[in-house]
Short mmCIF file of C-alpha atoms in Angstrom, two decimals:
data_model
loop_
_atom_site.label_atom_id
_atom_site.label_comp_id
_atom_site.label_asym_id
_atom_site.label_seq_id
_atom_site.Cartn_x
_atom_site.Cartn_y
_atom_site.Cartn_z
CA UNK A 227 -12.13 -19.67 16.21
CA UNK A 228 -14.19 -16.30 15.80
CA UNK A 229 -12.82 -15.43 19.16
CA UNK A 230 -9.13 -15.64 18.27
CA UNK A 231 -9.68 -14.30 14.69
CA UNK A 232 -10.82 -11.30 16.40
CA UNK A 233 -8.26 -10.84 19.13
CA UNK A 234 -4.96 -8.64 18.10
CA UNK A 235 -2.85 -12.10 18.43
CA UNK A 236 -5.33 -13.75 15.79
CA UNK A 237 -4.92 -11.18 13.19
CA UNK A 238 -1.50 -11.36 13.37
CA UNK A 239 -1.11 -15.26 13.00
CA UNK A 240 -3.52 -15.32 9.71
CA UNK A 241 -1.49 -11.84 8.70
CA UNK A 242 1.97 -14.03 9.26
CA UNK A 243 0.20 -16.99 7.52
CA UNK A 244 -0.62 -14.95 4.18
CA UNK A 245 2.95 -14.04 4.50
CA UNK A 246 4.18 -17.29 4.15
CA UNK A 247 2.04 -18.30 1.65
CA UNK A 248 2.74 -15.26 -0.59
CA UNK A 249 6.90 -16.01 0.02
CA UNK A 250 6.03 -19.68 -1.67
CA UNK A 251 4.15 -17.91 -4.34
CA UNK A 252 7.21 -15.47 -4.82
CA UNK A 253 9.98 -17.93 -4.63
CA UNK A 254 7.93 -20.02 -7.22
CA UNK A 255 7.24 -17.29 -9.50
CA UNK A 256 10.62 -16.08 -9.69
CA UNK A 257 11.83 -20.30 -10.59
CA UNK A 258 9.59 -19.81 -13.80
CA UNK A 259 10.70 -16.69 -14.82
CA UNK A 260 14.15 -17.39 -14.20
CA UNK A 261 14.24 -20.04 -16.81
CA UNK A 262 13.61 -17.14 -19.62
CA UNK A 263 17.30 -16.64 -18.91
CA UNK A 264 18.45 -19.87 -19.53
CA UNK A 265 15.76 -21.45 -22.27
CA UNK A 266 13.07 -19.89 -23.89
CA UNK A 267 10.85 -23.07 -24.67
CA UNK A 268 11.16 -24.13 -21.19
CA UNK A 269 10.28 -20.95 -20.11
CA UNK A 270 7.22 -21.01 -22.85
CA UNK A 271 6.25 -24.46 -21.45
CA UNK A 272 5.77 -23.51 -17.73
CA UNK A 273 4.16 -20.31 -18.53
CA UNK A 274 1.64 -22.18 -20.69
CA UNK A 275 1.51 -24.53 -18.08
CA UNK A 276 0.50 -21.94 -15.06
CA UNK A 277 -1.70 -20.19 -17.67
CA UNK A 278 -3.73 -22.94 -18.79
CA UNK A 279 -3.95 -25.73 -15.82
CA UNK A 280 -7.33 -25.26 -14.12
CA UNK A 281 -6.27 -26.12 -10.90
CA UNK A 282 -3.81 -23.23 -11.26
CA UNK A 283 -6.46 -20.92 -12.86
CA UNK A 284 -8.93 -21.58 -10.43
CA UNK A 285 -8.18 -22.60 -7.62
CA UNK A 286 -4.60 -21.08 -6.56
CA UNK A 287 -4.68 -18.10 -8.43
CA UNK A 288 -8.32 -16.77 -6.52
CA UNK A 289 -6.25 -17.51 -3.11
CA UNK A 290 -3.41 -15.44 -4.57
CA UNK A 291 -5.45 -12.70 -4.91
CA UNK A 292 -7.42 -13.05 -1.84
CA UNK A 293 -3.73 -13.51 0.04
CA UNK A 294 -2.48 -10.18 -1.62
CA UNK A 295 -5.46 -8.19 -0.75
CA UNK A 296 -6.05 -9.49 2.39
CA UNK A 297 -2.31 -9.11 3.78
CA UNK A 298 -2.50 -5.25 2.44
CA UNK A 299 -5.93 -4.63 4.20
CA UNK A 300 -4.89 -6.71 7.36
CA UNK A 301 -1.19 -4.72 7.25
CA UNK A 302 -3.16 -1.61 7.10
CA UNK A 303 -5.50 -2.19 10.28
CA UNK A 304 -2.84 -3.40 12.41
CA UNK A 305 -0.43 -0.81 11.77
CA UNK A 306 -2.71 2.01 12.23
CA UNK A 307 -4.11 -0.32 15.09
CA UNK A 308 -0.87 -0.58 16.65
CA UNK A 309 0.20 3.65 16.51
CA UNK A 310 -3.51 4.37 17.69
CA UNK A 311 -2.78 2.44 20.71
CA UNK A 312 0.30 4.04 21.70
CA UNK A 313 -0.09 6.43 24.27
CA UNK A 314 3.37 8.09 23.49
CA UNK A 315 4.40 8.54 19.60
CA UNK A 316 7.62 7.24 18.49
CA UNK A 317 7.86 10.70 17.12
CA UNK A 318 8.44 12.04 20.55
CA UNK A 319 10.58 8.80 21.78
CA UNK A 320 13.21 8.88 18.47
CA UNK A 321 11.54 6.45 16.48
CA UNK A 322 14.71 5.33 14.78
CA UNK A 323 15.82 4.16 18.28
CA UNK A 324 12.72 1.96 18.96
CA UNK A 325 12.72 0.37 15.35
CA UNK A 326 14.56 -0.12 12.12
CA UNK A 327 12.52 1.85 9.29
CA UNK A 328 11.67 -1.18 7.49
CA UNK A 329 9.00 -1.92 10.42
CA UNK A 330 8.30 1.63 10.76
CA UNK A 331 7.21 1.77 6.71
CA UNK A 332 5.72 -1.46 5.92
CA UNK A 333 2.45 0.04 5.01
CA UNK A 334 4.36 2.22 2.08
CA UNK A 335 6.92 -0.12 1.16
CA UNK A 336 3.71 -2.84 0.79
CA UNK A 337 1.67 0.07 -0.79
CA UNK A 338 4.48 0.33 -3.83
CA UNK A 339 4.60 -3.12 -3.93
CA UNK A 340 1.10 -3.36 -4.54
CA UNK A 341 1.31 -0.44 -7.03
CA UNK A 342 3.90 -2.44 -9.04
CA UNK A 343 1.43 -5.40 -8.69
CA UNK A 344 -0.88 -3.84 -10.88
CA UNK A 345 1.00 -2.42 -13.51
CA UNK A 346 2.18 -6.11 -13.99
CA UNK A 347 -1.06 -7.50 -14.31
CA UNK A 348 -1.45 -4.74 -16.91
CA UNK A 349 1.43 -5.87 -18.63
CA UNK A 350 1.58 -9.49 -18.59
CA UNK A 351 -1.29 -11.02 -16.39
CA UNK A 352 -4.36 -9.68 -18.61
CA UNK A 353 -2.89 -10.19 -22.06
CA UNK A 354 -1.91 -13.86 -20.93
CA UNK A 355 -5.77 -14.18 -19.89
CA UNK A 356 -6.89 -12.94 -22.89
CA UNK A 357 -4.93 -15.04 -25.50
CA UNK A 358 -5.39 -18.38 -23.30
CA UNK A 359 -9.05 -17.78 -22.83
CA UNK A 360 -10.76 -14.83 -24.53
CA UNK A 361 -8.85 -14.82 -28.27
CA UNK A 362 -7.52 -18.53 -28.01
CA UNK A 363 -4.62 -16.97 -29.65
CA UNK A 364 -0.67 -18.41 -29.90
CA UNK A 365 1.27 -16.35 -26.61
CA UNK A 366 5.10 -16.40 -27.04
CA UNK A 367 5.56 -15.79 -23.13
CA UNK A 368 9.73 -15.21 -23.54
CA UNK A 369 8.91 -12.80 -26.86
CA UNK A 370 6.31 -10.81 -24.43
CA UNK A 371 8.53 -10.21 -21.67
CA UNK A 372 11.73 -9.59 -24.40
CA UNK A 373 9.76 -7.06 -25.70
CA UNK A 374 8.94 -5.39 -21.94
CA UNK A 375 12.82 -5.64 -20.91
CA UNK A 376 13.80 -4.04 -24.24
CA UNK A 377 12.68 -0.44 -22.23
CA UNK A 378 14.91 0.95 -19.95
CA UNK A 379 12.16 3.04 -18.23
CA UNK A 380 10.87 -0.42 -17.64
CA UNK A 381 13.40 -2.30 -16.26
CA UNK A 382 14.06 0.87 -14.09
CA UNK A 383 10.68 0.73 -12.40
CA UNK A 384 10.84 -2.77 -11.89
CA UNK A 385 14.01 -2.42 -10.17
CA UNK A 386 12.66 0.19 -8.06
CA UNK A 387 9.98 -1.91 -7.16
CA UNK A 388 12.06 -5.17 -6.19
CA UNK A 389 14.03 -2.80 -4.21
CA UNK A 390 10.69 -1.78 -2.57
CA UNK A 391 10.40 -6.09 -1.47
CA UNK A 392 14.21 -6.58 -0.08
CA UNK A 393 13.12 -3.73 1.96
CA UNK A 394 9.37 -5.14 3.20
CA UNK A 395 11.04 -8.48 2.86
CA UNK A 396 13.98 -7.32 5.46
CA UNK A 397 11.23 -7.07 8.46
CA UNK A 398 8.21 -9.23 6.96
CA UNK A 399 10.08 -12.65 6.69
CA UNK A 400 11.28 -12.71 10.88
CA UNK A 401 8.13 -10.92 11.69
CA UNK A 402 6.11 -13.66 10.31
CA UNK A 403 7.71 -16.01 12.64
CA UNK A 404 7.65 -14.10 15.75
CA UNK A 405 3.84 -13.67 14.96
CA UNK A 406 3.45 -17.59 14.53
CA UNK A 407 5.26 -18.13 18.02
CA UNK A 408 8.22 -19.22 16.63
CA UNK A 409 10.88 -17.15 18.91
CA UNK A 410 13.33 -19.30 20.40
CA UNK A 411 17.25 -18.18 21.42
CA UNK A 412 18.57 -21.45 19.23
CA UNK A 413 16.41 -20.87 16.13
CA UNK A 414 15.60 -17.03 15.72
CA UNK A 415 19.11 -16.10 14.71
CA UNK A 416 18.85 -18.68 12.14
CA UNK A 417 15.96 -17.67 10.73
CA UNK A 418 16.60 -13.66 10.73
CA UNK A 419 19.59 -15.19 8.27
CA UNK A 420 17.72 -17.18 6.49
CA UNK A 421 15.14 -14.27 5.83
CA UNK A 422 17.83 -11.68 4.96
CA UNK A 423 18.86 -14.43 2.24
CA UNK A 424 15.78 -14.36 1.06
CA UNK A 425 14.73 -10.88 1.18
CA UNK A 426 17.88 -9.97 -1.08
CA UNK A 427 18.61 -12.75 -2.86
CA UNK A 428 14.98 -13.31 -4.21
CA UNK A 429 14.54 -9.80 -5.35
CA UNK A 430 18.39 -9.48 -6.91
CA UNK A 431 17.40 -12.39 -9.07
CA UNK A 432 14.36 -10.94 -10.48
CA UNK A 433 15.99 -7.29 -11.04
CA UNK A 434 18.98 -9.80 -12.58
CA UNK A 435 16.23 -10.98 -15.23
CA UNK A 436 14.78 -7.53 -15.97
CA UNK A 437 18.62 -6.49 -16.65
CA UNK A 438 20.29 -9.45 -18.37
CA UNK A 439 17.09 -9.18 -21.13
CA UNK A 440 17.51 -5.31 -21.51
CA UNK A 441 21.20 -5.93 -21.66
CA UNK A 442 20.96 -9.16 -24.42
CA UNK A 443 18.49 -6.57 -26.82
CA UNK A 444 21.06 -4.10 -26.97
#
């Protein structure tokens, strides 16, 4: 198992398989925050829910991080892997030609990503931890993200960001599968459609939340 961790094919498999795991965690997150569009006590309610269940707490959200961190890292050493062991540079071979930008920028689309990350920790992760479990205080989880939408500079960077995903999204969801072995002339075209659903559909639906709540505090 050490072996094939350590080979170049092994670091792409576990890299593909935080991938996946962090597309669950996306799709899910955007369900629950979705619902702030539609009711606010169901909204409230699985909020409290993912903030207060244990198993949640401690047990998913640790992997979560360990996924994010570890996908960045791992992204990192393979791309600079991967140019260090080019003999020729795309540079001098019209890089454009050879790949689509997407593949050629994952490290700074992932890097803004992860830059967006924090600022929404800042914003909603930390005060949810402190009210649940430092305070024990009453969180209105629709009121709190109201409140955040009700800025335009806010809803501007967080379209920015989202913008940021379609475009890692574009090249991370088929590269995942290629890197699992699954590349096959009767399924691949599926699933390149499949991801470019999902790398613009997902992210339009949580730019659509930051903008309907600006919008409705007008």
């Amino acid at each position: 198992m050490s072996r094939f961790y350590s080979s170049s094919v092994g670091r792409k498999v576990f890299m593909a398989l935080s991938g996946f795991f962090l597309l669950f965690f996306l799709l899910q997150h955007f369900l629950i925050n979705f619902l702030s569009v539609f009711n606010k006590q169901a909204f409230n309610d699985a909020s409290d829910f993912m903030g207060t269940n244990p198993f949640v707490q401690y047990a998913l959200q640790p992997v979560l991080f360990f996924g994010i961190i570890y996908h960045l890292i791992m992204g990192m050493y393979l791309d600079a892997k991967n140019k260090g062991a080019r003999s020729v540079k795309y540079a001098k071979n019209n890089a454009a030609a050879n790949a689509s930008w997407m593949s050629r920028n994952m490290i700074i689309t992932g890097v803004m990503i992860l830059l967006f990350i924090c600022l929404h920790m800042v914003d909603f992760f930390f005060p949810t931890i402190k009210a649940h479990y430092i305070t024990h205080e009453h969180l209105d989880s629709y009121e709190m993200v109201v409140a955040k939408f009700a800025n335009p500079v806010y809803v501007l960077i967080y379209v920015v960001a989202f913008v940021f995903l379609a475009l890692h999204l574009l090249h991370g969801f088929q590269s995942a599968f290629q890197s699992v072995g699954f590349n096959n002339r009767k399924y691949t075209p599926a699933i390149k459609k499949l991801g470019n659903i999902y790398a613009i559909a997902v992210p339009v639906g949580y730019m659509f939340i930051a903008v309907f709540h600006y919008i409705n505090s007008l």
